[in-house]
Amino acid sequence: MTSSGSSGQRARRATTHRQAAGRTLLRSGRTGGLPTGSPARDRRRPQLPTPAFTGPAGRWFDELVPRLAALQSACGGPIVAVQVENEFGSFGDDHAYLRWNRDALAARGIIELLFTADGPTELMLDGGTLPGTLTAVTLGSKPDAARRLLASRRPDEPFVVAEFWNGWFDHWGERHHVRGVDSAVRTLEGIVADGGSVSLYMAHGGTNFGLWAGANEADGRLQPTVTSYDSDAPVAEDGTLTAKFHAMRKVFGASGPLRVAERPPVLPPARVPLVPRAGLLAGLRAVPAPHLVRAAPGLVRAARARRGHGV
């Protein structure tokens, strides 16, 4: 994260640590960050802030938000900003819902900077932003165009890129995403020019343990995300500092000695062959009941007779 200018320290620090609080915390994430079983996960329900949504969501916020509030910068913690929603303008334009979300955070003790994050188009910003709440953008290229668009809409706000996609995650069956160092650095230089602020997505690659990898959907086709979330990040999944890390460090003006090892002690890379298979019982349970194939009565009687059970 880098920043300069005269728009206020809290706005400039907005992307150091951020926590999205709304329904679509991460569109590819499991349940969007909401508790399993919440009616807010049901796509057939309206997004409007009706009791069917605000009741369960409010109870979840009652439990979650005070814990985050205690970790705010004003309380000596690391949280300097809280994201009201994540790319909501890509899916809807229900501003009553966005206002409920923002007010619910404030009512439960959030006093740090609140902001939204959306793609840099008129349509997405129309749907996902709120008056009086900082507008940030998410992008992977063309920062100058995004800066001009935001300046035309919010001339008194700083240019903040809440997600700079310097790499990307992978889906099963697709090629591994790699973004060249020069390409990523050129875009980063365009973002931080003239005092822009940025959060790298991802800065450090990670791992999706268990069933938390999530998925996307395109044209009705499920696109499950692989276990690795290395995302070709500057700091690799295993902690290695890559060439992209060193190049971006120069853009941020860091010139002092590194305070960590170039490569932490890790196991050597290895290849693990994947064999398509699934457990029989798990597969049977996954099949809807109406589609189960039932054995003919005669076959059942014959099998019982062979096992000594009679008919």
PDB file of C-alpha atoms in Angstrom:
ATOM      1  CA  MET A   1       0.000   0.000   0.000  1.00  0.00           C
ATOM      2  CA  THR A   2       1.256   3.422  -0.856  1.00  0.00           C
ATOM      3  CA  SER A   3      -0.272   6.870  -0.749  1.00  0.00           C
ATOM      4  CA  SER A   4       0.334  10.567  -0.547  1.00  0.00           C
ATOM      5  CA  GLY A   5      -1.609  13.786  -0.959  1.00  0.00           C
ATOM      6  CA  SER A   6      -3.887  15.779   1.302  1.00  0.00           C
ATOM      7  CA  SER A   7      -7.011  13.625   1.555  1.00  0.00           C
ATOM      8  CA  GLY A   8      -6.534  12.432   5.126  1.00  0.00           C
ATOM      9  CA  GLN A   9      -4.488   9.769   6.829  1.00  0.00           C
ATOM     10  CA  ARG A  10      -7.315   7.322   7.357  1.00  0.00           C
ATOM     11  CA  ALA A  11      -8.260   7.374   3.651  1.00  0.00           C
ATOM     12  CA  ARG A  12      -4.636   6.861   2.707  1.00  0.00           C
ATOM     13  CA  ARG A  13      -4.260   3.887   5.038  1.00  0.00           C
ATOM     14  CA  ALA A  14      -7.537   2.329   3.942  1.00  0.00           C
ATOM     15  CA  THR A  15      -6.052  -0.663   2.177  1.00  0.00           C
ATOM     16  CA  THR A  16      -3.488  -1.758   4.764  1.00  0.00           C
ATOM     17  CA  HIS A  17      -6.005  -4.049   6.470  1.00  0.00           C
ATOM     18  CA  ARG A  18      -9.554  -4.348   5.252  1.00  0.00           C
ATOM     19  CA  GLN A  19     -12.549  -6.448   6.159  1.00  0.00           C
ATOM     20  CA  ALA A  20     -15.589  -6.680   3.913  1.00  0.00           C
ATOM     21  CA  ALA A  21     -18.778  -6.975   5.902  1.00  0.00           C
ATOM     22  CA  GLY A  22     -21.598  -7.410   3.425  1.00  0.00           C
ATOM     23  CA  ARG A  23     -23.406 -10.303   1.871  1.00  0.00           C
ATOM     24  CA  THR A  24     -21.041 -10.754  -1.069  1.00  0.00           C
ATOM     25  CA  LEU A  25     -17.788 -10.691   0.885  1.00  0.00           C
ATOM     26  CA  LEU A  26     -16.213 -12.715  -1.893  1.00  0.00           C
ATOM     27  CA  ARG A  27     -18.356 -13.912  -4.725  1.00  0.00           C
ATOM     28  CA  SER A  28     -16.205 -17.032  -5.208  1.00  0.00           C
ATOM     29  CA  GLY A  29     -16.041 -17.798  -1.477  1.00  0.00           C
ATOM     30  CA  ARG A  30     -18.049 -20.433   0.336  1.00  0.00           C
ATOM     31  CA  THR A  31     -21.360 -18.900   1.585  1.00  0.00           C
ATOM     32  CA  GLY A  32     -19.959 -15.414   0.930  1.00  0.00           C
ATOM     33  CA  GLY A  33     -18.711 -15.270   4.511  1.00  0.00           C
ATOM     34  CA  LEU A  34     -22.149 -15.643   6.064  1.00  0.00           C
ATOM     35  CA  PRO A  35     -23.088 -18.468   8.446  1.00  0.00           C
ATOM     36  CA  THR A  36     -24.056 -21.762   6.836  1.00  0.00           C
ATOM     37  CA  GLY A  37     -27.835 -22.021   6.577  1.00  0.00           C
ATOM     38  CA  SER A  38     -28.466 -18.276   6.453  1.00  0.00           C
ATOM     39  CA  PRO A  39     -31.484 -17.418   4.258  1.00  0.00           C
ATOM     40  CA  ALA A  40     -29.351 -14.627   2.810  1.00  0.00           C
ATOM     41  CA  ARG A  41     -27.493 -17.333   0.852  1.00  0.00           C
ATOM     42  CA  ASP A  42     -30.671 -18.297  -1.027  1.00  0.00           C
ATOM     43  CA  ARG A  43     -30.513 -16.682  -4.464  1.00  0.00           C
ATOM     44  CA  ARG A  44     -34.277 -16.917  -4.833  1.00  0.00           C
ATOM     45  CA  ARG A  45     -34.786 -14.419  -2.023  1.00  0.00           C
ATOM     46  CA  PRO A  46     -34.787 -10.698  -2.748  1.00  0.00           C
ATOM     47  CA  GLN A  47     -31.733  -8.657  -1.799  1.00  0.00           C
ATOM     48  CA  LEU A  48     -33.988  -6.063  -0.160  1.00  0.00           C
ATOM     49  CA  PRO A  49     -33.356  -5.483   3.570  1.00  0.00           C
ATOM     50  CA  THR A  50     -36.441  -7.415   4.627  1.00  0.00           C
ATOM     51  CA  PRO A  51     -36.700  -9.170   8.025  1.00  0.00           C
ATOM     52  CA  ALA A  52     -35.937 -12.468   6.282  1.00  0.00           C
ATOM     53  CA  PHE A  53     -32.463 -11.075   5.614  1.00  0.00           C
ATOM     54  CA  THR A  54     -31.865  -8.461   8.294  1.00  0.00           C
ATOM     55  CA  GLY A  55     -32.916 -10.788  11.115  1.00  0.00           C
ATOM     56  CA  PRO A  56     -30.283 -13.519  10.559  1.00  0.00           C
ATOM     57  CA  ALA A  57     -27.722 -11.056   9.212  1.00  0.00           C
ATOM     58  CA  GLY A  58     -28.236  -8.755  12.187  1.00  0.00           C
ATOM     59  CA  ARG A  59     -27.740 -11.603  14.648  1.00  0.00           C
ATOM     60  CA  TRP A  60     -24.582 -12.600  12.823  1.00  0.00           C
ATOM     61  CA  PHE A  61     -23.352  -9.007  12.955  1.00  0.00           C
ATOM     62  CA  ASP A  62     -24.187  -8.884  16.671  1.00  0.00           C
ATOM     63  CA  GLU A  63     -21.681 -11.688  17.170  1.00  0.00           C
ATOM     64  CA  LEU A  64     -19.066 -10.712  14.580  1.00  0.00           C
ATOM     65  CA  VAL A  65     -18.811  -6.929  14.420  1.00  0.00           C
ATOM     66  CA  PRO A  66     -18.045  -6.193  18.113  1.00  0.00           C
ATOM     67  CA  ARG A  67     -15.059  -8.545  17.833  1.00  0.00           C
ATOM     68  CA  LEU A  68     -13.783  -6.570  14.851  1.00  0.00           C
ATOM     69  CA  ALA A  69     -14.583  -3.239  16.514  1.00  0.00           C
ATOM     70  CA  ALA A  70     -12.260  -4.149  19.392  1.00  0.00           C
ATOM     71  CA  LEU A  71      -9.431  -4.555  16.851  1.00  0.00           C
ATOM     72  CA  GLN A  72      -9.793  -1.134  15.218  1.00  0.00           C
ATOM     73  CA  SER A  73      -6.888   1.275  15.004  1.00  0.00           C
ATOM     74  CA  ALA A  74      -8.588   3.622  17.451  1.00  0.00           C
ATOM     75  CA  CYS A  75      -8.454   0.777  19.984  1.00  0.00           C
ATOM     76  CA  GLY A  76      -4.826  -0.037  19.277  1.00  0.00           C
ATOM     77  CA  GLY A  77      -5.561  -2.774  16.739  1.00  0.00           C
ATOM     78  CA  PRO A  78      -4.650  -3.274  13.060  1.00  0.00           C
ATOM     79  CA  ILE A  79      -8.007  -2.498  11.376  1.00  0.00           C
ATOM     80  CA  VAL A  80      -7.940   0.958   9.788  1.00  0.00           C
ATOM     81  CA  ALA A  81     -10.894   0.556   7.410  1.00  0.00           C
ATOM     82  CA  VAL A  82     -13.943  -1.662   6.930  1.00  0.00           C
ATOM     83  CA  GLN A  83     -15.435  -2.476   3.552  1.00  0.00           C
ATOM     84  CA  VAL A  84     -19.227  -2.183   3.455  1.00  0.00           C
ATOM     85  CA  GLU A  85     -19.656  -4.460   0.444  1.00  0.00           C
ATOM     86  CA  ASN A  86     -17.537  -6.155  -2.196  1.00  0.00           C
ATOM     87  CA  GLU A  87     -18.244  -5.550  -5.902  1.00  0.00           C
ATOM     88  CA  PHE A  88     -21.972  -5.360  -5.224  1.00  0.00           C
ATOM     89  CA  GLY A  89     -22.414  -3.222  -8.351  1.00  0.00           C
ATOM     90  CA  SER A  90     -21.584  -6.301 -10.419  1.00  0.00           C
ATOM     91  CA  PHE A  91     -24.767  -7.965  -9.168  1.00  0.00           C
ATOM     92  CA  GLY A  92     -27.340  -5.362  -8.151  1.00  0.00           C
ATOM     93  CA  ASP A  93     -28.207  -1.773  -7.286  1.00  0.00           C
ATOM     94  CA  ASP A  94     -30.183  -2.124  -4.052  1.00  0.00           C
ATOM     95  CA  HIS A  95     -29.000   0.952  -2.200  1.00  0.00           C
ATOM     96  CA  ALA A  96     -31.424   0.328   0.671  1.00  0.00           C
ATOM     97  CA  TYR A  97     -29.507  -2.875   1.355  1.00  0.00           C
ATOM     98  CA  LEU A  98     -26.158  -1.087   1.154  1.00  0.00           C
ATOM     99  CA  ARG A  99     -27.361   1.595   3.571  1.00  0.00           C
ATOM    100  CA  TRP A 100     -28.615  -1.068   5.983  1.00  0.00           C
ATOM    101  CA  ASN A 101     -25.222  -2.738   5.828  1.00  0.00           C
ATOM    102  CA  ARG A 102     -23.344   0.490   6.473  1.00  0.00           C
ATOM    103  CA  ASP A 103     -25.639   1.541   9.310  1.00  0.00           C
ATOM    104  CA  ALA A 104     -25.473  -1.914  10.883  1.00  0.00           C
ATOM    105  CA  LEU A 105     -21.687  -1.669  11.043  1.00  0.00           C
ATOM    106  CA  ALA A 106     -21.742   1.795  12.588  1.00  0.00           C
ATOM    107  CA  ALA A 107     -24.401   0.814  15.111  1.00  0.00           C
ATOM    108  CA  ARG A 108     -22.219  -2.033  16.341  1.00  0.00           C
ATOM    109  CA  GLY A 109     -19.133   0.069  16.948  1.00  0.00           C
ATOM    110  CA  ILE A 110     -17.276   0.518  13.655  1.00  0.00           C
ATOM    111  CA  ILE A 111     -15.733   4.004  13.723  1.00  0.00           C
ATOM    112  CA  GLU A 112     -12.891   3.623  11.224  1.00  0.00           C
ATOM    113  CA  LEU A 113     -13.131   4.515   7.558  1.00  0.00           C
ATOM    114  CA  LEU A 114     -16.001   2.813   5.689  1.00  0.00           C
ATOM    115  CA  PHE A 115     -15.719   2.212   1.944  1.00  0.00           C
ATOM    116  CA  THR A 116     -17.161   0.231  -0.948  1.00  0.00           C
ATOM    117  CA  ALA A 117     -15.234  -1.505  -3.737  1.00  0.00           C
ATOM    118  CA  ASP A 118     -16.486  -1.994  -7.291  1.00  0.00           C
ATOM    119  CA  GLY A 119     -15.291  -2.369 -10.843  1.00  0.00           C
ATOM    120  CA  PRO A 120     -14.414   0.912 -12.616  1.00  0.00           C
ATOM    121  CA  THR A 121     -17.455   1.260 -14.869  1.00  0.00           C
ATOM    122  CA  GLU A 122     -20.406   3.635 -14.650  1.00  0.00           C
ATOM    123  CA  LEU A 123     -22.842   0.751 -14.231  1.00  0.00           C
ATOM    124  CA  MET A 124     -20.915  -0.947 -11.439  1.00  0.00           C
ATOM    125  CA  LEU A 125     -20.269   2.282  -9.563  1.00  0.00           C
ATOM    126  CA  ASP A 126     -23.921   3.301  -9.904  1.00  0.00           C
ATOM    127  CA  GLY A 127     -24.994   0.020  -8.319  1.00  0.00           C
ATOM    128  CA  GLY A 128     -22.385  -0.456  -5.617  1.00  0.00           C
ATOM    129  CA  THR A 129     -21.584   2.962  -4.133  1.00  0.00           C
ATOM    130  CA  LEU A 130     -23.197   5.166  -1.497  1.00  0.00           C
ATOM    131  CA  PRO A 131     -23.124   8.948  -0.943  1.00  0.00           C
ATOM    132  CA  GLY A 132     -20.879   9.832   1.964  1.00  0.00           C
ATOM    133  CA  THR A 133     -18.941   6.560   1.790  1.00  0.00           C
ATOM    134  CA  LEU A 134     -15.516   6.367   0.148  1.00  0.00           C
ATOM    135  CA  THR A 135     -15.592   4.735  -3.291  1.00  0.00           C
ATOM    136  CA  ALA A 136     -12.706   2.375  -4.092  1.00  0.00           C
ATOM    137  CA  VAL A 137     -12.240   0.322  -7.244  1.00  0.00           C
ATOM    138  CA  THR A 138     -11.003  -3.145  -8.164  1.00  0.00           C
ATOM    139  CA  LEU A 139      -8.968  -3.602 -11.320  1.00  0.00           C
ATOM    140  CA  GLY A 140      -6.146  -5.383 -13.097  1.00  0.00           C
ATOM    141  CA  SER A 141      -5.265  -2.806 -15.735  1.00  0.00           C
ATOM    142  CA  LYS A 142      -6.023   0.695 -17.094  1.00  0.00           C
ATOM    143  CA  PRO A 143      -5.626   2.621 -13.830  1.00  0.00           C
ATOM    144  CA  ASP A 144      -5.592   5.990 -15.628  1.00  0.00           C
ATOM    145  CA  ALA A 145      -9.088   5.407 -16.993  1.00  0.00           C
ATOM    146  CA  ALA A 146     -10.307   4.362 -13.549  1.00  0.00           C
ATOM    147  CA  ARG A 147      -8.734   7.447 -11.963  1.00  0.00           C
ATOM    148  CA  ARG A 148     -10.468   9.749 -14.457  1.00  0.00           C
ATOM    149  CA  LEU A 149     -13.812   8.041 -13.912  1.00  0.00           C
ATOM    150  CA  LEU A 150     -13.620   8.323 -10.130  1.00  0.00           C
ATOM    151  CA  ALA A 151     -12.447  11.928 -10.329  1.00  0.00           C
ATOM    152  CA  SER A 152     -15.482  12.785 -12.431  1.00  0.00           C
ATOM    153  CA  ARG A 153     -17.814  11.213  -9.868  1.00  0.00           C
ATOM    154  CA  ARG A 154     -16.007  11.863  -6.567  1.00  0.00           C
ATOM    155  CA  PRO A 155     -13.619  14.780  -7.156  1.00  0.00           C
ATOM    156  CA  ASP A 156     -12.920  15.263  -3.439  1.00  0.00           C
ATOM    157  CA  GLU A 157     -11.991  11.635  -2.720  1.00  0.00           C
ATOM    158  CA  PRO A 158      -8.570   9.958  -3.034  1.00  0.00           C
ATOM    159  CA  PHE A 159      -7.899   7.339  -5.696  1.00  0.00           C
ATOM    160  CA  VAL A 160      -7.960   3.979  -3.913  1.00  0.00           C
ATOM    161  CA  VAL A 161      -7.599   0.598  -5.611  1.00  0.00           C
ATOM    162  CA  ALA A 162      -8.965  -1.902  -3.105  1.00  0.00           C
ATOM    163  CA  GLU A 163      -7.895  -4.845  -5.268  1.00  0.00           C
ATOM    164  CA  PHE A 164      -5.079  -4.724  -7.821  1.00  0.00           C
ATOM    165  CA  TRP A 165      -5.106  -8.094  -9.560  1.00  0.00           C
ATOM    166  CA  ASN A 166      -1.383  -8.643 -10.082  1.00  0.00           C
ATOM    167  CA  GLY A 167      -2.095 -12.342 -10.649  1.00  0.00           C
ATOM    168  CA  TRP A 168      -5.157 -14.579 -10.583  1.00  0.00           C
ATOM    169  CA  PHE A 169      -6.500 -17.752  -9.067  1.00  0.00           C
ATOM    170  CA  ASP A 170      -7.014 -21.020 -10.944  1.00  0.00           C
ATOM    171  CA  HIS A 171      -9.977 -23.258 -11.670  1.00  0.00           C
ATOM    172  CA  TRP A 172      -9.770 -27.002 -11.966  1.00  0.00           C
ATOM    173  CA  GLY A 173      -9.115 -28.055 -15.562  1.00  0.00           C
ATOM    174  CA  GLU A 174      -7.790 -24.661 -16.652  1.00  0.00           C
ATOM    175  CA  ARG A 175      -4.253 -23.443 -17.237  1.00  0.00           C
ATOM    176  CA  HIS A 176      -2.326 -21.896 -14.343  1.00  0.00           C
ATOM    177  CA  HIS A 177      -2.554 -18.098 -14.404  1.00  0.00           C
ATOM    178  CA  VAL A 178       0.744 -16.241 -14.619  1.00  0.00           C
ATOM    179  CA  ARG A 179       1.169 -12.482 -14.998  1.00  0.00           C
ATOM    180  CA  GLY A 180       4.548 -11.176 -16.073  1.00  0.00           C
ATOM    181  CA  VAL A 181       6.554  -8.933 -13.787  1.00  0.00           C
ATOM    182  CA  ASP A 182       6.772  -6.085 -16.298  1.00  0.00           C
ATOM    183  CA  SER A 183       3.011  -6.094 -16.912  1.00  0.00           C
ATOM    184  CA  ALA A 184       2.159  -6.054 -13.208  1.00  0.00           C
ATOM    185  CA  VAL A 185       4.732  -3.371 -12.400  1.00  0.00           C
ATOM    186  CA  ARG A 186       3.565  -1.037 -15.185  1.00  0.00           C
ATOM    187  CA  THR A 187       0.013  -1.139 -13.870  1.00  0.00           C
ATOM    188  CA  LEU A 188       1.186  -0.678 -10.291  1.00  0.00           C
ATOM    189  CA  GLU A 189       3.211   2.384 -11.312  1.00  0.00           C
ATOM    190  CA  GLY A 190       0.098   3.832 -12.904  1.00  0.00           C
ATOM    191  CA  ILE A 191      -1.909   3.297  -9.728  1.00  0.00           C
ATOM    192  CA  VAL A 192       0.531   4.906  -7.299  1.00  0.00           C
ATOM    193  CA  ALA A 193       1.266   7.821  -9.616  1.00  0.00           C
ATOM    194  CA  ASP A 194      -0.181  11.086  -8.346  1.00  0.00           C
ATOM    195  CA  GLY A 195      -0.781   9.737  -4.847  1.00  0.00           C
ATOM    196  CA  GLY A 196      -2.915   6.681  -5.541  1.00  0.00           C
ATOM    197  CA  SER A 197      -3.354   4.009  -2.862  1.00  0.00           C
ATOM    198  CA  VAL A 198      -3.365   0.287  -3.565  1.00  0.00           C
ATOM    199  CA  SER A 199      -3.955  -3.101  -2.000  1.00  0.00           C
ATOM    200  CA  LEU A 200      -2.318  -6.022  -3.813  1.00  0.00           C
ATOM    201  CA  TYR A 201      -4.614  -8.918  -4.636  1.00  0.00           C
ATOM    202  CA  MET A 202      -2.914 -11.107  -3.735  1.00  0.00           C
ATOM    203  CA  ALA A 203       0.163  -9.838  -1.911  1.00  0.00           C
ATOM    204  CA  HIS A 204       0.838 -13.286  -0.428  1.00  0.00           C
ATOM    205  CA  GLY A 205      -0.476 -16.446  -2.036  1.00  0.00           C
ATOM    206  CA  GLY A 206      -2.314 -18.835   0.249  1.00  0.00           C
ATOM    207  CA  THR A 207      -4.039 -22.187   0.484  1.00  0.00           C
ATOM    208  CA  ASN A 208      -7.743 -23.055   0.442  1.00  0.00           C
ATOM    209  CA  PHE A 209      -7.912 -25.790   3.050  1.00  0.00           C
ATOM    210  CA  GLY A 210     -10.772 -28.262   3.321  1.00  0.00           C
ATOM    211  CA  LEU A 211     -13.860 -27.280   1.354  1.00  0.00           C
ATOM    212  CA  TRP A 212     -13.177 -23.528   1.441  1.00  0.00           C
ATOM    213  CA  ALA A 213     -11.834 -23.130  -2.095  1.00  0.00           C
ATOM    214  CA  GLY A 214     -15.102 -21.748  -3.466  1.00  0.00           C
ATOM    215  CA  ALA A 215     -16.124 -21.512  -7.100  1.00  0.00           C
ATOM    216  CA  ASN A 216     -17.335 -19.251  -9.870  1.00  0.00           C
ATOM    217  CA  GLU A 217     -20.064 -19.758 -12.424  1.00  0.00           C
ATOM    218  CA  ALA A 218     -19.946 -18.866 -16.119  1.00  0.00           C
ATOM    219  CA  ASP A 219     -22.829 -19.493 -18.527  1.00  0.00           C
ATOM    220  CA  GLY A 220     -24.362 -21.985 -16.121  1.00  0.00           C
ATOM    221  CA  ARG A 221     -21.111 -23.937 -15.749  1.00  0.00           C
ATOM    222  CA  LEU A 222     -19.538 -24.391 -12.321  1.00  0.00           C
ATOM    223  CA  GLN A 223     -15.860 -23.383 -12.122  1.00  0.00           C
ATOM    224  CA  PRO A 224     -14.422 -24.774  -8.852  1.00  0.00           C
ATOM    225  CA  THR A 225     -11.253 -23.136  -7.553  1.00  0.00           C
ATOM    226  CA  VAL A 226      -8.214 -25.314  -6.909  1.00  0.00           C
ATOM    227  CA  THR A 227      -6.778 -25.836  -3.432  1.00  0.00           C
ATOM    228  CA  SER A 228      -3.797 -23.551  -4.083  1.00  0.00           C
ATOM    229  CA  TYR A 229      -4.430 -19.806  -3.993  1.00  0.00           C
ATOM    230  CA  ASP A 230      -0.865 -18.911  -4.950  1.00  0.00           C
ATOM    231  CA  SER A 231      -2.357 -16.481  -7.501  1.00  0.00           C
ATOM    232  CA  ASP A 232       1.121 -15.789  -8.923  1.00  0.00           C
ATOM    233  CA  ALA A 233       1.492 -13.381  -6.007  1.00  0.00           C
ATOM    234  CA  PRO A 234       4.672 -11.399  -5.150  1.00  0.00           C
ATOM    235  CA  VAL A 235       5.051 -13.568  -2.047  1.00  0.00           C
ATOM    236  CA  ALA A 236       4.414 -17.128  -3.184  1.00  0.00           C
ATOM    237  CA  GLU A 237       2.214 -19.632  -1.408  1.00  0.00           C
ATOM    238  CA  ASP A 238       5.251 -21.207   0.274  1.00  0.00           C
ATOM    239  CA  GLY A 239       6.585 -17.807   1.393  1.00  0.00           C
ATOM    240  CA  THR A 240       9.196 -17.389  -1.336  1.00  0.00           C
ATOM    241  CA  LEU A 241       9.940 -13.774  -2.311  1.00  0.00           C
ATOM    242  CA  THR A 242       9.553 -13.744  -6.087  1.00  0.00           C
ATOM    243  CA  ALA A 243      10.979 -11.460  -8.781  1.00  0.00           C
ATOM    244  CA  LYS A 244       7.602  -9.719  -8.775  1.00  0.00           C
ATOM    245  CA  PHE A 245       8.038  -8.963  -5.062  1.00  0.00           C
ATOM    246  CA  HIS A 246      11.397  -7.279  -5.559  1.00  0.00           C
ATOM    247  CA  ALA A 247      10.185  -5.275  -8.553  1.00  0.00           C
ATOM    248  CA  MET A 248       7.099  -4.032  -6.704  1.00  0.00           C
ATOM    249  CA  ARG A 249       9.163  -3.212  -3.650  1.00  0.00           C
ATOM    250  CA  LYS A 250      11.156  -0.778  -5.775  1.00  0.00           C
ATOM    251  CA  VAL A 251       7.944   0.856  -7.012  1.00  0.00           C
ATOM    252  CA  PHE A 252       6.918   1.451  -3.395  1.00  0.00           C
ATOM    253  CA  GLY A 253      10.267   3.078  -2.723  1.00  0.00           C
ATOM    254  CA  ALA A 254      11.486   0.479  -0.249  1.00  0.00           C
ATOM    255  CA  SER A 255      15.269   0.363  -0.243  1.00  0.00           C
ATOM    256  CA  GLY A 256      16.227  -0.917   3.200  1.00  0.00           C
ATOM    257  CA  PRO A 257      17.374  -4.454   3.956  1.00  0.00           C
ATOM    258  CA  LEU A 258      14.828  -7.242   4.016  1.00  0.00           C
ATOM    259  CA  ARG A 259      13.691  -8.306   7.460  1.00  0.00           C
ATOM    260  CA  VAL A 260      12.801 -11.840   6.368  1.00  0.00           C
ATOM    261  CA  ALA A 261      14.611 -14.649   4.591  1.00  0.00           C
ATOM    262  CA  GLU A 262      14.442 -14.748   0.797  1.00  0.00           C
ATOM    263  CA  ARG A 263      13.008 -18.238   1.083  1.00  0.00           C
ATOM    264  CA  PRO A 264      11.807 -19.817   4.316  1.00  0.00           C
ATOM    265  CA  PRO A 265      12.598 -23.470   5.018  1.00  0.00           C
ATOM    266  CA  VAL A 266      10.045 -25.468   3.053  1.00  0.00           C
ATOM    267  CA  LEU A 267       9.675 -28.903   1.548  1.00  0.00           C
ATOM    268  CA  PRO A 268      11.002 -29.186  -2.017  1.00  0.00           C
ATOM    269  CA  PRO A 269       8.428 -28.960  -4.837  1.00  0.00           C
ATOM    270  CA  ALA A 270       6.932 -32.273  -5.880  1.00  0.00           C
ATOM    271  CA  ARG A 271       4.460 -33.582  -8.444  1.00  0.00           C
ATOM    272  CA  VAL A 272       1.450 -35.565  -7.299  1.00  0.00           C
ATOM    273  CA  PRO A 273      -0.474 -37.445 -10.013  1.00  0.00           C
ATOM    274  CA  LEU A 274      -4.232 -36.979  -9.861  1.00  0.00           C
ATOM    275  CA  VAL A 275      -6.450 -39.975 -10.610  1.00  0.00           C
ATOM    276  CA  PRO A 276     -10.141 -39.192 -11.184  1.00  0.00           C
ATOM    277  CA  ARG A 277     -12.128 -41.184  -8.650  1.00  0.00           C
ATOM    278  CA  ALA A 278     -14.856 -40.808  -6.056  1.00  0.00           C
ATOM    279  CA  GLY A 279     -16.093 -42.854  -3.140  1.00  0.00           C
ATOM    280  CA  LEU A 280     -19.101 -45.067  -3.917  1.00  0.00           C
ATOM    281  CA  LEU A 281     -21.171 -44.157  -0.865  1.00  0.00           C
ATOM    282  CA  ALA A 282     -20.430 -40.441  -1.218  1.00  0.00           C
ATOM    283  CA  GLY A 283     -21.418 -40.615  -4.870  1.00  0.00           C
ATOM    284  CA  LEU A 284     -24.673 -42.402  -4.098  1.00  0.00           C
ATOM    285  CA  ARG A 285     -25.575 -39.849  -1.441  1.00  0.00           C
ATOM    286  CA  ALA A 286     -24.961 -37.043  -3.937  1.00  0.00           C
ATOM    287  CA  VAL A 287     -27.521 -38.478  -6.372  1.00  0.00           C
ATOM    288  CA  PRO A 288     -31.046 -37.070  -5.850  1.00  0.00           C
ATOM    289  CA  ALA A 289     -33.408 -39.751  -4.598  1.00  0.00           C
ATOM    290  CA  PRO A 290     -35.801 -39.700  -7.619  1.00  0.00           C
ATOM    291  CA  HIS A 291     -32.886 -40.644  -9.872  1.00  0.00           C
ATOM    292  CA  LEU A 292     -31.741 -43.692  -7.902  1.00  0.00           C
ATOM    293  CA  VAL A 293     -31.952 -46.929  -9.849  1.00  0.00           C
ATOM    294  CA  ARG A 294     -33.835 -49.539  -7.848  1.00  0.00           C
ATOM    295  CA  ALA A 295     -33.236 -53.247  -8.306  1.00  0.00           C
ATOM    296  CA  ALA A 296     -36.113 -55.341  -9.639  1.00  0.00           C
ATOM    297  CA  PRO A 297     -37.950 -57.373  -6.930  1.00  0.00           C
ATOM    298  CA  GLY A 298     -36.881 -60.623  -8.536  1.00  0.00           C
ATOM    299  CA  LEU A 299     -33.207 -59.722  -8.282  1.00  0.00           C
ATOM    300  CA  VAL A 300     -33.608 -58.759  -4.630  1.00  0.00           C
ATOM    301  CA  ARG A 301     -35.270 -62.104  -3.799  1.00  0.00           C
ATOM    302  CA  ALA A 302     -32.561 -64.020  -5.649  1.00  0.00           C
ATOM    303  CA  ALA A 303     -29.795 -62.155  -3.822  1.00  0.00           C
ATOM    304  CA  ARG A 304     -31.411 -62.819  -0.449  1.00  0.00           C
ATOM    305  CA  ALA A 305     -31.817 -66.487  -1.272  1.00  0.00           C
ATOM    306  CA  ARG A 306     -28.136 -66.782  -2.151  1.00  0.00           C
ATOM    307  CA  ARG A 307     -27.205 -65.176   1.180  1.00  0.00           C
ATOM    308  CA  GLY A 308     -29.485 -67.552   3.093  1.00  0.00           C
ATOM    309  CA  HIS A 309     -32.198 -65.013   4.011  1.00  0.00           C
ATOM    310  CA  GLY A 310     -34.996 -66.677   2.143  1.00  0.00           C
ATOM    311  CA  VAL A 311     -37.519 -64.667   0.174  1.00  0.00           C
TER     312      VAL A 311
END
